[in-house]
XYZ file of C-alpha atoms in Angstrom:
573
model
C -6.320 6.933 -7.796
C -4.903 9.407 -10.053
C -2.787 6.569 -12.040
C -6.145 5.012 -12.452
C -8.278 8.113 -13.375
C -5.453 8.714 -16.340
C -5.853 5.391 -17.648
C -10.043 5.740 -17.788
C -10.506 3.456 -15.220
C -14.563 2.670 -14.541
C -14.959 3.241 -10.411
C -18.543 2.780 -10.878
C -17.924 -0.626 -12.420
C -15.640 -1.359 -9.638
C -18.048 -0.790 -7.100
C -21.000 -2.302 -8.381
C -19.740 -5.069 -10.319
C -16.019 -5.865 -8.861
C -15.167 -9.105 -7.741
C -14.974 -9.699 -4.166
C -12.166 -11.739 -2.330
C -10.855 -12.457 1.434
C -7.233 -12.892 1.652
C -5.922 -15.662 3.692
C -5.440 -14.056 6.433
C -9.036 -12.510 6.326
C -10.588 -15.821 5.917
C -8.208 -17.233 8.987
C -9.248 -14.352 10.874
C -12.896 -14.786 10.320
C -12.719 -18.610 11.084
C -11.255 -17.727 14.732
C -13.879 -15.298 15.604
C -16.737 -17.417 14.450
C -15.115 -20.870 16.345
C -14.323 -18.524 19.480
C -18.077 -17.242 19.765
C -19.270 -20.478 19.117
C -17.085 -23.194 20.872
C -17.871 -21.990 24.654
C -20.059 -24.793 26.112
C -22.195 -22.490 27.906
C -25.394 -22.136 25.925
C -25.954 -18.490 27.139
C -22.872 -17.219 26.488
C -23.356 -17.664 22.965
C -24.120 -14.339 21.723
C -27.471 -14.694 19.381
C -28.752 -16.792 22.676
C -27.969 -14.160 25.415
C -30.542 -12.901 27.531
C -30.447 -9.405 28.991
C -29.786 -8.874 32.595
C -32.624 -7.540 35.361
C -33.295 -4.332 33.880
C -35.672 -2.123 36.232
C -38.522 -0.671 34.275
C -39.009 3.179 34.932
C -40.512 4.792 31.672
C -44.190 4.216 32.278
C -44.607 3.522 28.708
C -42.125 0.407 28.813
C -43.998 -0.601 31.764
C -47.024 -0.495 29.679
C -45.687 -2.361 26.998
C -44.241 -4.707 28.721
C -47.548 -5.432 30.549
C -49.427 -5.649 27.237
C -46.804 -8.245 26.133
C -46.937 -10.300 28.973
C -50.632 -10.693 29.004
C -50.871 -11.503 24.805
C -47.762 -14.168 25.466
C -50.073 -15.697 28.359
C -53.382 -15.744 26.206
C -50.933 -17.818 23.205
C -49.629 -19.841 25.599
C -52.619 -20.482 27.452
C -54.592 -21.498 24.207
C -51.429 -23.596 23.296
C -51.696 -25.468 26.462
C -55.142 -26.378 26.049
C -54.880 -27.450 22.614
C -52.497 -30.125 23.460
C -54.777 -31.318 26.658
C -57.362 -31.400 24.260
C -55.320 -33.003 21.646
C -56.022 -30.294 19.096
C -53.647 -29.034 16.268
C -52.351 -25.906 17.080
C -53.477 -22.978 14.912
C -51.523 -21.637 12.164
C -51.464 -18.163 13.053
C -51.973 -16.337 16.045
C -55.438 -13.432 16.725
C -53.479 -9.926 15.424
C -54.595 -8.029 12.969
C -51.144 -6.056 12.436
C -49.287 -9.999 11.780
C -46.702 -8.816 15.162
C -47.448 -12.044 16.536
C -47.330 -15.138 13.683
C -47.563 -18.734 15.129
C -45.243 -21.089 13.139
C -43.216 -24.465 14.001
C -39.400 -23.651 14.495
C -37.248 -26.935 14.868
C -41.026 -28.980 14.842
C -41.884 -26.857 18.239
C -44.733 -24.541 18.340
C -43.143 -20.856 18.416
C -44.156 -17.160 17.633
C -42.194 -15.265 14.915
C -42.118 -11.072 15.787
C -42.109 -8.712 12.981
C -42.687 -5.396 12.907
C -41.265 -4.364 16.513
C -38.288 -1.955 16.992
C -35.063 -3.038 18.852
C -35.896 -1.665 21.907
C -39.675 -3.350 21.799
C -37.718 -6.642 21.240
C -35.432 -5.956 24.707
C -38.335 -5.196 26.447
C -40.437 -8.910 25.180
C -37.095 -10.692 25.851
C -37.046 -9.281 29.094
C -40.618 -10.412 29.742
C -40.055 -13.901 28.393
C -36.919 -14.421 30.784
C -38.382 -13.347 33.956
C -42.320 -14.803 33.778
C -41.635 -17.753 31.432
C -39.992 -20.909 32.172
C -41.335 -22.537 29.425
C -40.684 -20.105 26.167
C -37.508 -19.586 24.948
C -36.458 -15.941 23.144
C -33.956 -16.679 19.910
C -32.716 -14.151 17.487
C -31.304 -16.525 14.289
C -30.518 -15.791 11.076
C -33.766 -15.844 8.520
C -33.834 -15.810 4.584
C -31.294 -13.092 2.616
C -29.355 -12.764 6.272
C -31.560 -10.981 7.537
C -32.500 -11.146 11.385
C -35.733 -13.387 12.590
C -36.789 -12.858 16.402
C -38.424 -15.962 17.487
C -40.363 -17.461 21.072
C -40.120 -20.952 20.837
C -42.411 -23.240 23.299
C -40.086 -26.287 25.243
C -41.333 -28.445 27.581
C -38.177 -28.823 29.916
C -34.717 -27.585 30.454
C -33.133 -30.108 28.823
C -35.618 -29.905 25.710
C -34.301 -26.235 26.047
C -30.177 -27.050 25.951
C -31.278 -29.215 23.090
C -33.098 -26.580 20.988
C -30.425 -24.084 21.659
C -27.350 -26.543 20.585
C -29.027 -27.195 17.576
C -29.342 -23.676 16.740
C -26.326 -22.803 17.652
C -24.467 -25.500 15.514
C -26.796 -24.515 12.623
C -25.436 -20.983 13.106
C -21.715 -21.506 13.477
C -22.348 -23.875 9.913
C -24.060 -20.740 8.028
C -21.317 -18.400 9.294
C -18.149 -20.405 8.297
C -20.397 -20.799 4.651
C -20.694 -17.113 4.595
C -16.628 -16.800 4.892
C -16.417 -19.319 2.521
C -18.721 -17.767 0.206
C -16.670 -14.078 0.353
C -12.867 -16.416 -0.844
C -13.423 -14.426 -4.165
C -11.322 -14.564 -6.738
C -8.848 -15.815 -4.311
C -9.279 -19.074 -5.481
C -7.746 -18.412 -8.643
C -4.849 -17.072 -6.865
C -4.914 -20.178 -4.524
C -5.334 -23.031 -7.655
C -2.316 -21.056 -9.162
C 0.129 -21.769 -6.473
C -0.925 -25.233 -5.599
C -0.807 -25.740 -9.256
C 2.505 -24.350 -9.340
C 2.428 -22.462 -12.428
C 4.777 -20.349 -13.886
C 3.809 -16.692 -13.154
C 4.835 -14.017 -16.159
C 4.849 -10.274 -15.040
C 6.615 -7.195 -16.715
C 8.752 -5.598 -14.334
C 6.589 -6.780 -11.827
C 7.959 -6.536 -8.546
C 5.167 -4.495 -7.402
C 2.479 -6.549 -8.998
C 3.824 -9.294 -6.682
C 3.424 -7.327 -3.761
C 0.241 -6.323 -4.501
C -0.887 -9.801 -4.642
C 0.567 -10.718 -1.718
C -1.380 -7.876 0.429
C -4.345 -8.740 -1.687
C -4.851 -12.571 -1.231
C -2.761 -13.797 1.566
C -1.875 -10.806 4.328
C -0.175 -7.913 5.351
C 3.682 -7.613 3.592
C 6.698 -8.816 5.854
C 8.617 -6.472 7.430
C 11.372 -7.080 5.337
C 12.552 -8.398 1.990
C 14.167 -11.030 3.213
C 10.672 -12.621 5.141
C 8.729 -11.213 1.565
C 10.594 -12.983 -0.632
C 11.162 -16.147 1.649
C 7.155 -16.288 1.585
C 6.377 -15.364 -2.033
C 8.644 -18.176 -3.102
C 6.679 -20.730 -1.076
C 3.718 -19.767 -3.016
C 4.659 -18.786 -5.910
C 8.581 -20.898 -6.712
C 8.603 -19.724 -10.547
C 8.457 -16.312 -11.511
C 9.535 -15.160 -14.439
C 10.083 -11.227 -15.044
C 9.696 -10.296 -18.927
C 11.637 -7.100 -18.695
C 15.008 -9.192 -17.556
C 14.443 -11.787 -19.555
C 14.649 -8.975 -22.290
C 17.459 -7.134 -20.748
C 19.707 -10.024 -19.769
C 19.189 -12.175 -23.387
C 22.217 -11.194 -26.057
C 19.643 -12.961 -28.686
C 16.641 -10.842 -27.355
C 18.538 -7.483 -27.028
C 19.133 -7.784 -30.856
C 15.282 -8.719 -31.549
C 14.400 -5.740 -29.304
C 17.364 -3.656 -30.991
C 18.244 -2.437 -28.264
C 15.601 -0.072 -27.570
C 13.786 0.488 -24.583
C 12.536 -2.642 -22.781
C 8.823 -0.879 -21.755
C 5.910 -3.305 -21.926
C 4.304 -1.316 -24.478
C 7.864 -0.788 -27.040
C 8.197 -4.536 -26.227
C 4.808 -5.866 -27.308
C 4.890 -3.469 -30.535
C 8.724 -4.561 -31.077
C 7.951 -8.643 -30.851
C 4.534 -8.983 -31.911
C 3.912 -6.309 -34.237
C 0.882 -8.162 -35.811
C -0.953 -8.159 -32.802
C -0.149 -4.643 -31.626
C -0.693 -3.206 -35.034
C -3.939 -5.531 -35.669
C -2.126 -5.496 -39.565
C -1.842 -8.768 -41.925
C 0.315 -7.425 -44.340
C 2.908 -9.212 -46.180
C 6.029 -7.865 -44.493
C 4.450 -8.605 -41.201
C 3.148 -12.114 -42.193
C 7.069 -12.567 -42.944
C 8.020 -12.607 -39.357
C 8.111 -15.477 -37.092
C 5.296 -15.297 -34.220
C 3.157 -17.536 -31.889
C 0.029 -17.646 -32.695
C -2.004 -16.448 -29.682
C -5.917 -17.259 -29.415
C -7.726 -14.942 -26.843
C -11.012 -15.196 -25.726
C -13.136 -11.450 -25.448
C -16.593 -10.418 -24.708
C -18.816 -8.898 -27.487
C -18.220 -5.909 -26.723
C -14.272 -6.119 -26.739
C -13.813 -8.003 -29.776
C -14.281 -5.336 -32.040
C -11.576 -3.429 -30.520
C -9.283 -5.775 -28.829
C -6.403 -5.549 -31.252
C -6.118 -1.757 -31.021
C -6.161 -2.376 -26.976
C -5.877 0.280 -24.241
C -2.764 0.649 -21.990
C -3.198 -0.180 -18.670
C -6.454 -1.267 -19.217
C -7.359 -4.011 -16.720
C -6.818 -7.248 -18.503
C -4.807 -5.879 -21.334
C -1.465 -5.114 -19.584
C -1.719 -8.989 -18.841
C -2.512 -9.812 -22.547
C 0.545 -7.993 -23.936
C 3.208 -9.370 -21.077
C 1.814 -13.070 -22.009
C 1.811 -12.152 -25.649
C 5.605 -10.688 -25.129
C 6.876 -14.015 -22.861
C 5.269 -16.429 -25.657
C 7.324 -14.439 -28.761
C 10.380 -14.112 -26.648
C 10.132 -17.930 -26.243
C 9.803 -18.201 -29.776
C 13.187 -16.566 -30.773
C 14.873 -18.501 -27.698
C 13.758 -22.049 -29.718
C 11.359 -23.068 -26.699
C 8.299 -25.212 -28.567
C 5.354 -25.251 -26.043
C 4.036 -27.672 -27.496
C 7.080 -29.934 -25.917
C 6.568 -28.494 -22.647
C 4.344 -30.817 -20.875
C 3.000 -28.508 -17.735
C 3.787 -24.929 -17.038
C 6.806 -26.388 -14.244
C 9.159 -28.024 -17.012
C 8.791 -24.721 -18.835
C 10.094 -22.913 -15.305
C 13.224 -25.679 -15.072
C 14.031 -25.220 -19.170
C 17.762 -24.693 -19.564
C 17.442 -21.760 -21.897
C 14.870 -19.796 -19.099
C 16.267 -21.408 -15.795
C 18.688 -18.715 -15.289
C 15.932 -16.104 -15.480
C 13.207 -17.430 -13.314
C 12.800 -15.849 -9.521
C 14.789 -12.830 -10.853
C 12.680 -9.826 -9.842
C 14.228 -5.610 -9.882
C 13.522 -5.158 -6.635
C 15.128 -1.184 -7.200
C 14.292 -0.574 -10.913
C 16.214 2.848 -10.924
C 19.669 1.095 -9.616
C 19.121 -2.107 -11.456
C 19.272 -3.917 -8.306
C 17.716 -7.716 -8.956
C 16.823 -9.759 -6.100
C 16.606 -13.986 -6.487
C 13.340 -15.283 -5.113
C 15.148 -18.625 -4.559
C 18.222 -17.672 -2.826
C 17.778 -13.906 -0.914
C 20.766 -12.870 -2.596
C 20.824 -9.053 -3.913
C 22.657 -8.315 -7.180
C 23.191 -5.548 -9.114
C 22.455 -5.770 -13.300
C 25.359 -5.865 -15.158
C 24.014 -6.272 -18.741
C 21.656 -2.858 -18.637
C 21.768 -0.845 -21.242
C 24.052 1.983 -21.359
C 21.565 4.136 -21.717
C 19.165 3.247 -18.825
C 22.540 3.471 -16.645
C 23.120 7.086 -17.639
C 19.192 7.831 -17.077
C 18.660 6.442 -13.750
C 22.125 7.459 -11.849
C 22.696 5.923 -9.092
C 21.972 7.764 -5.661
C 24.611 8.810 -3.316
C 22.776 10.159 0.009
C 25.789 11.948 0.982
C 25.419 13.970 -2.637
C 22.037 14.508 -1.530
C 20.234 18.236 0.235
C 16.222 18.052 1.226
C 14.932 21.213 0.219
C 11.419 22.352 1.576
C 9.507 25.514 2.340
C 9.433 27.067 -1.273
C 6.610 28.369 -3.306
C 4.084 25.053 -4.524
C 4.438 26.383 -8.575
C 7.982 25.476 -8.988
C 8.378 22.585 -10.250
C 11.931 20.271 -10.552
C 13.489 21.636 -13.570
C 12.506 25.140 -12.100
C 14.743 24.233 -8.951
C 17.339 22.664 -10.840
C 17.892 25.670 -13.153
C 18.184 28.179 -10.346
C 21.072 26.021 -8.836
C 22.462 25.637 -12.221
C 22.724 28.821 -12.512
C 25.101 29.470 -9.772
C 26.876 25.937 -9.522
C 27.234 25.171 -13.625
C 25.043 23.186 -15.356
C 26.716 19.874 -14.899
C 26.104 20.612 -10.613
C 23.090 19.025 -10.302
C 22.263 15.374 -11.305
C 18.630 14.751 -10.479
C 15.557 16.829 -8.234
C 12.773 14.566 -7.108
C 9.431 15.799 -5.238
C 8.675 13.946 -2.046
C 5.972 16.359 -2.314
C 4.329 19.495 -3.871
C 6.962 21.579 -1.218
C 9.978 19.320 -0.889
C 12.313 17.874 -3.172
C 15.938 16.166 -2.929
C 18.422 17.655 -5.140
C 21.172 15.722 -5.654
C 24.720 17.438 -6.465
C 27.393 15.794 -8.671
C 29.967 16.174 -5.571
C 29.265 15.661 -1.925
C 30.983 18.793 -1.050
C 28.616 20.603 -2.655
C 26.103 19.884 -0.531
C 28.194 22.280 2.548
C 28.944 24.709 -0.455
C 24.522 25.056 -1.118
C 24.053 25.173 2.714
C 26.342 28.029 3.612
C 25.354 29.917 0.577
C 21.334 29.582 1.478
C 22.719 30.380 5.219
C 24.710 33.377 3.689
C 21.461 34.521 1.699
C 18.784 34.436 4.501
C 20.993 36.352 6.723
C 21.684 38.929 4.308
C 18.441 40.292 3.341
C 19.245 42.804 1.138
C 18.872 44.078 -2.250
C 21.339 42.495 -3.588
C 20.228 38.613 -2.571
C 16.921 39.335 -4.127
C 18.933 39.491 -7.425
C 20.464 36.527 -6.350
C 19.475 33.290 -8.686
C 18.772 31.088 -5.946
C 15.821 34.182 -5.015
C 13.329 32.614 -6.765
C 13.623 28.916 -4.721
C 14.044 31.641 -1.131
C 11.100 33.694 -2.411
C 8.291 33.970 0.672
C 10.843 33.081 3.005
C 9.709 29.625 4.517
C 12.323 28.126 2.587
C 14.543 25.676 4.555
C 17.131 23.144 3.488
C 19.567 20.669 5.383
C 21.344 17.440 4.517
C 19.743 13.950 3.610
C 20.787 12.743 7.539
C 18.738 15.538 9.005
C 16.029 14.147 6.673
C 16.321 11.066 8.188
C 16.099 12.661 11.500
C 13.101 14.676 11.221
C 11.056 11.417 9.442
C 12.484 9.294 12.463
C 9.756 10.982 14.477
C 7.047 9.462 16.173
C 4.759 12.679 14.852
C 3.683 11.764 10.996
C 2.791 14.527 8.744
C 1.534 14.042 4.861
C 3.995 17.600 3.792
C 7.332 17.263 4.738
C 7.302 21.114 5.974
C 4.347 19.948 8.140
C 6.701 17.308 9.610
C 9.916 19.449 10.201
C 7.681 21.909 11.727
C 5.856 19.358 14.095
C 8.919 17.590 15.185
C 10.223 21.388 16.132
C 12.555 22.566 13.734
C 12.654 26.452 13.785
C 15.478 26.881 11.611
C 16.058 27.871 7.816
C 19.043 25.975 7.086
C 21.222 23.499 9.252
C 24.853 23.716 7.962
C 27.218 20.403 7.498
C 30.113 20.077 9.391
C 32.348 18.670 7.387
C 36.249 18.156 7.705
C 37.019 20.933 4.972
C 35.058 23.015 7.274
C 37.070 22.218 10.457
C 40.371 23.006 8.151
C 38.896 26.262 7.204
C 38.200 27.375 10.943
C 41.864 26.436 11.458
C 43.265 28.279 9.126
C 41.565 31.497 10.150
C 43.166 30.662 13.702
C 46.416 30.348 12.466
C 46.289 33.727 10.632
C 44.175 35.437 13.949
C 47.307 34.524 15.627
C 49.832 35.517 13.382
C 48.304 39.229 13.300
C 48.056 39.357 16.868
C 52.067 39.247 16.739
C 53.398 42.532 17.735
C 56.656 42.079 16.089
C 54.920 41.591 12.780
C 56.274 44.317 10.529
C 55.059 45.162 6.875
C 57.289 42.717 5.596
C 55.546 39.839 7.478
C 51.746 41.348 6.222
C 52.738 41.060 2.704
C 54.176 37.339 3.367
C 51.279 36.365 5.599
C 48.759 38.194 2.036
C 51.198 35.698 -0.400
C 50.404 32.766 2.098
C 47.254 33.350 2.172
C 46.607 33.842 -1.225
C 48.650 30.736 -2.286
C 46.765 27.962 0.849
C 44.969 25.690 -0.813
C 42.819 25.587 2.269
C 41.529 29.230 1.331
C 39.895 27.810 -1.949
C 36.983 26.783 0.007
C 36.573 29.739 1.759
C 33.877 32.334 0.716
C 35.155 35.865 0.261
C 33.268 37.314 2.763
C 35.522 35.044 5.150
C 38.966 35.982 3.841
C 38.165 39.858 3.620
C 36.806 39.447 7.109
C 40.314 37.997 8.499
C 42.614 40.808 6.679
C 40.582 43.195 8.508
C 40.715 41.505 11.601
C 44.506 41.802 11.153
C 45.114 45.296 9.625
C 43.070 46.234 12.830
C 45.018 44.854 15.357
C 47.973 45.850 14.309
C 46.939 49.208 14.326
């Protein structure tokens, strides 16, 4: 919503003017409800046919009004009945001045149409008709602009009755499956694409895929593998514009190897079009000539176009695929249908190629499953998307809403180096990953945040990690205790609403690492040594050099190593 609310999109227009569609498993769904309430043989199970069961009138005024009807459905009936012995027509409409009760012919029988009663009235004059009778038959159908028509048909037996209600009921089941038919939508462009087999043409457009999937035929697969077995069934030639553009030696040097965004791409290629300019120098440069149809309204403005305007983001990936063409020698005009242009050696290798991860460069192949990563990427994109190691990785939550990523990061640059942290992302407005340029840094954070909120004292709140601890709800653990906490049943939109539903009380949940089962060991062994009675001074000062010189000791905090010398000094006192 926000995405579209940037972009100026119209939600008015959207709602009173949007086109309407089923997806196929909508329309299947629909189909089996309508052929399930409709096939049963029984005529009164039917659900527009059902009559209500003995009800025992107590309110005196349904008794009243039930009374009343009974005696006006005996004096139409009556007159009805006499008519036909008398061989008179029977009269168009029936003695009421309010037009409740309107004689008409339904199915060329004699019948009353009701209008103007409440749905409670109606119970109560179905329940007369079934229990004092035999020869009227209550319907509720479907009348002009779907709306409802309550009807009391006359039928001379009980098989003139089956007969009447089979017909209705097969009229019924016809106008419902129309209906479904009727609400397809714009699905049948989507449909007449695939059974067309055209060549599809997205921009990075993975997404856009999925999309359409949940959109015109059902719910996404569970997995890629089922997603992208059923997208290329109907859809077997996709072609993605932004690898065509990254993957192409000849295209990388049209695009100079610049950034490969739809919009640098469309201005880059077909810089007449973007620019709406006929100047000499662009006149110079090869390009497809594109013809595009707009409304009135558009055409004064279409060149100048708006991005991610609905229509337009289309325009420019179609206008992008037809120049890129262009410069690859591919004449459409020698492409007889939209399938030889999918098999054409110089694009073969790049159809069904989709990024299924954009920020690792991963590409998935519609046709075969198999997962690749890109290996002709830029440079540049590499070293601005790096890739994500989950064991670099802490989930910090808890801290004040106004800090935002670069606030975080600079706070732990300040105490790590500024070449510590590689990237912070918000999972939301109070919980970001941070992720550290060496997994052991990750155990180095944790015990210093653990260190921190047990030592609340002046000092810490000089501390530069104070401002990401400030209100003290801060918490932070590794990226598998993230995985823990979201493996919950409980589901919570903030992430310090989950971790505090799934019953996590503390601030920080240290790593256990092997360095840290070395460190513990190494405070043993020098425990032990000091609890040595034979130690003399000459054995302190060796056990101070050994200490000072274990590599093992690197890792430990001060605190740690000051705490064990006094340990020692103290016992051998």
């Amino acid at each position: 919503m926000d995405f579209l609310a940037k972009y100026q999109f119209d939600f008015n227009a959207c709602i009173h003017e949007g086109v309407s569609y089923l997806s196929r498993e909508q329309e299947d769904k629909a189909l089996k409800h309508v052929n399930s309430t409709y096939e049963d043989e029984s005529l009164d199970s039917w659900h527009s046919l059902k009559e209500i069961r003995d009800t025992h009138l107590f309110n005196i005024p349904d008794i009243l009004f039930a009374e009343r009807m009974k005696d006006r459905l005996s004096e139409w009936l009556g007159g009805l009945l006499r008519n036909r012995d008398e061989g008179s027509e029977v009269q168009p409409s029936f003695n009421d001045s309010k037009q409740q009760f309107e004689t008409i012919f339904f199915k060329m029988r004699p019948a009353i149409s009701l209008n103007g009663f409440t749905s409670h009235q109606l119970l109560l004059i179905q329940l007369v008709v079934r229990k004092h009778f035999k020869d009227l038959a209550y319907l509720r159908v479907s009348g002009e602009n779907s709306c409802s028509q309550n009807v009391i048909v006359y039928i001379e037996s009980e098989s003139d009755k089956k007969m009447l209600m089979k017909e209705v009921k097969d009229e019924q089941k016809i106008d419902a499956e129309m209906s479904i038919k009727a609400s397809i939508g714009f699905r049948h462009v989507i449909d007449l694409l695939s059974s067309e087999k055209k060549l599809i043409v997205g921009h990075n457009c993975f997404l856009d895929i999925a999309h359409i999937y949940s959109k015109f035929f059902g719910p996404l697969p569970l997995t890629a593998e089922e997603f992208i077995s059923s997208v290329n069934k109907y859809f077997p030639h996709i072609i993605d514009t932004k690898i065509l553009l990254n993957s192409n030696s000849i295209l990388q040097q049209r695009m100079k190897k610049s950034s490969t965004s739809l919009s640098k791409a469309f201005s880059v290629l077909c810089p007449q079009i973007a620019l709406g300019s006929k100047s000499t120098h662009l006149a110079l440069q090869p390009s497809v000539k594109v013809e595009v149809e707009v409304d009135d309204i558009r055409s004064s403005n279409w060149n100048s176009g708006v991005k991610h305007e609905a229509g337009y983001d289309a325009f420019m990936t179609g206008c992008v695929f037809a120049q890129a063409c262009s410069h690859l020698g591919i004449d459409f005009k020698q492409q007889s249908s939209s399938e030889n242009l999918a098999h054409n050696e110089k694009l073969r290798e790049h159809v069904n190629l989709l990024y299924l991860s954009w920020t690792n460069g991963e590409i998935i192949n519609l046709s075969t499953g198999n997962r690749t990563s890109e290996s002709l990427a830029s440079n540049k994109r590499k070293n601005h998307y790096p890739k994500i190691l989950f064991e670099c990785i802490v989930i910090v939550w808890g801290f004040p809403s106004h800090l935002k990523a670069w606030d975080i990061r600079e706070c732990i640059s300040k105490v790590y180096g500024p070449t510590s942290v590689i990237s912070v992302y918000h999972v939301d407005e109070t919980a970001v990953f941070v992720q550290f340029s060496r997994a052991e840094m990750v155990s180095k954070f944790l015990d210093l945040k653990g260190s921190l909120d047990r030592n609340n004292d002046p000092i810490s709140v000089l501390h530069p990690l104070a401002k990401l601890l400030e209100g003290g709800n801060t918490c932070a653990a590794s990226y598998e205790t993230y995985k823990e906490i979201c493996s919950s049943t409980v589901s919570k939109v903030l992430f310090a609403d989950q971790a505090k539903a799934v019953g996590i009380k503390w601030k920080t949940k240290l790593v256990e690492s092997s360095d840290k089962t070395k460190e513990h060991e190494s405070l043993r062994k020098v425990k032990a040594v000091n609890s040595d009675p034979s130690c003399g001074e000459r054995t302190k000062n060796k056990n101070f050099d050994d200490v000072s010189n274990d590599s093992s000791y690197s890792q430990l905090s001060s605190d740690e190593i000051i705490d064990s010398f006094y340990t020692r000094e103290a016992k051998q006192i």
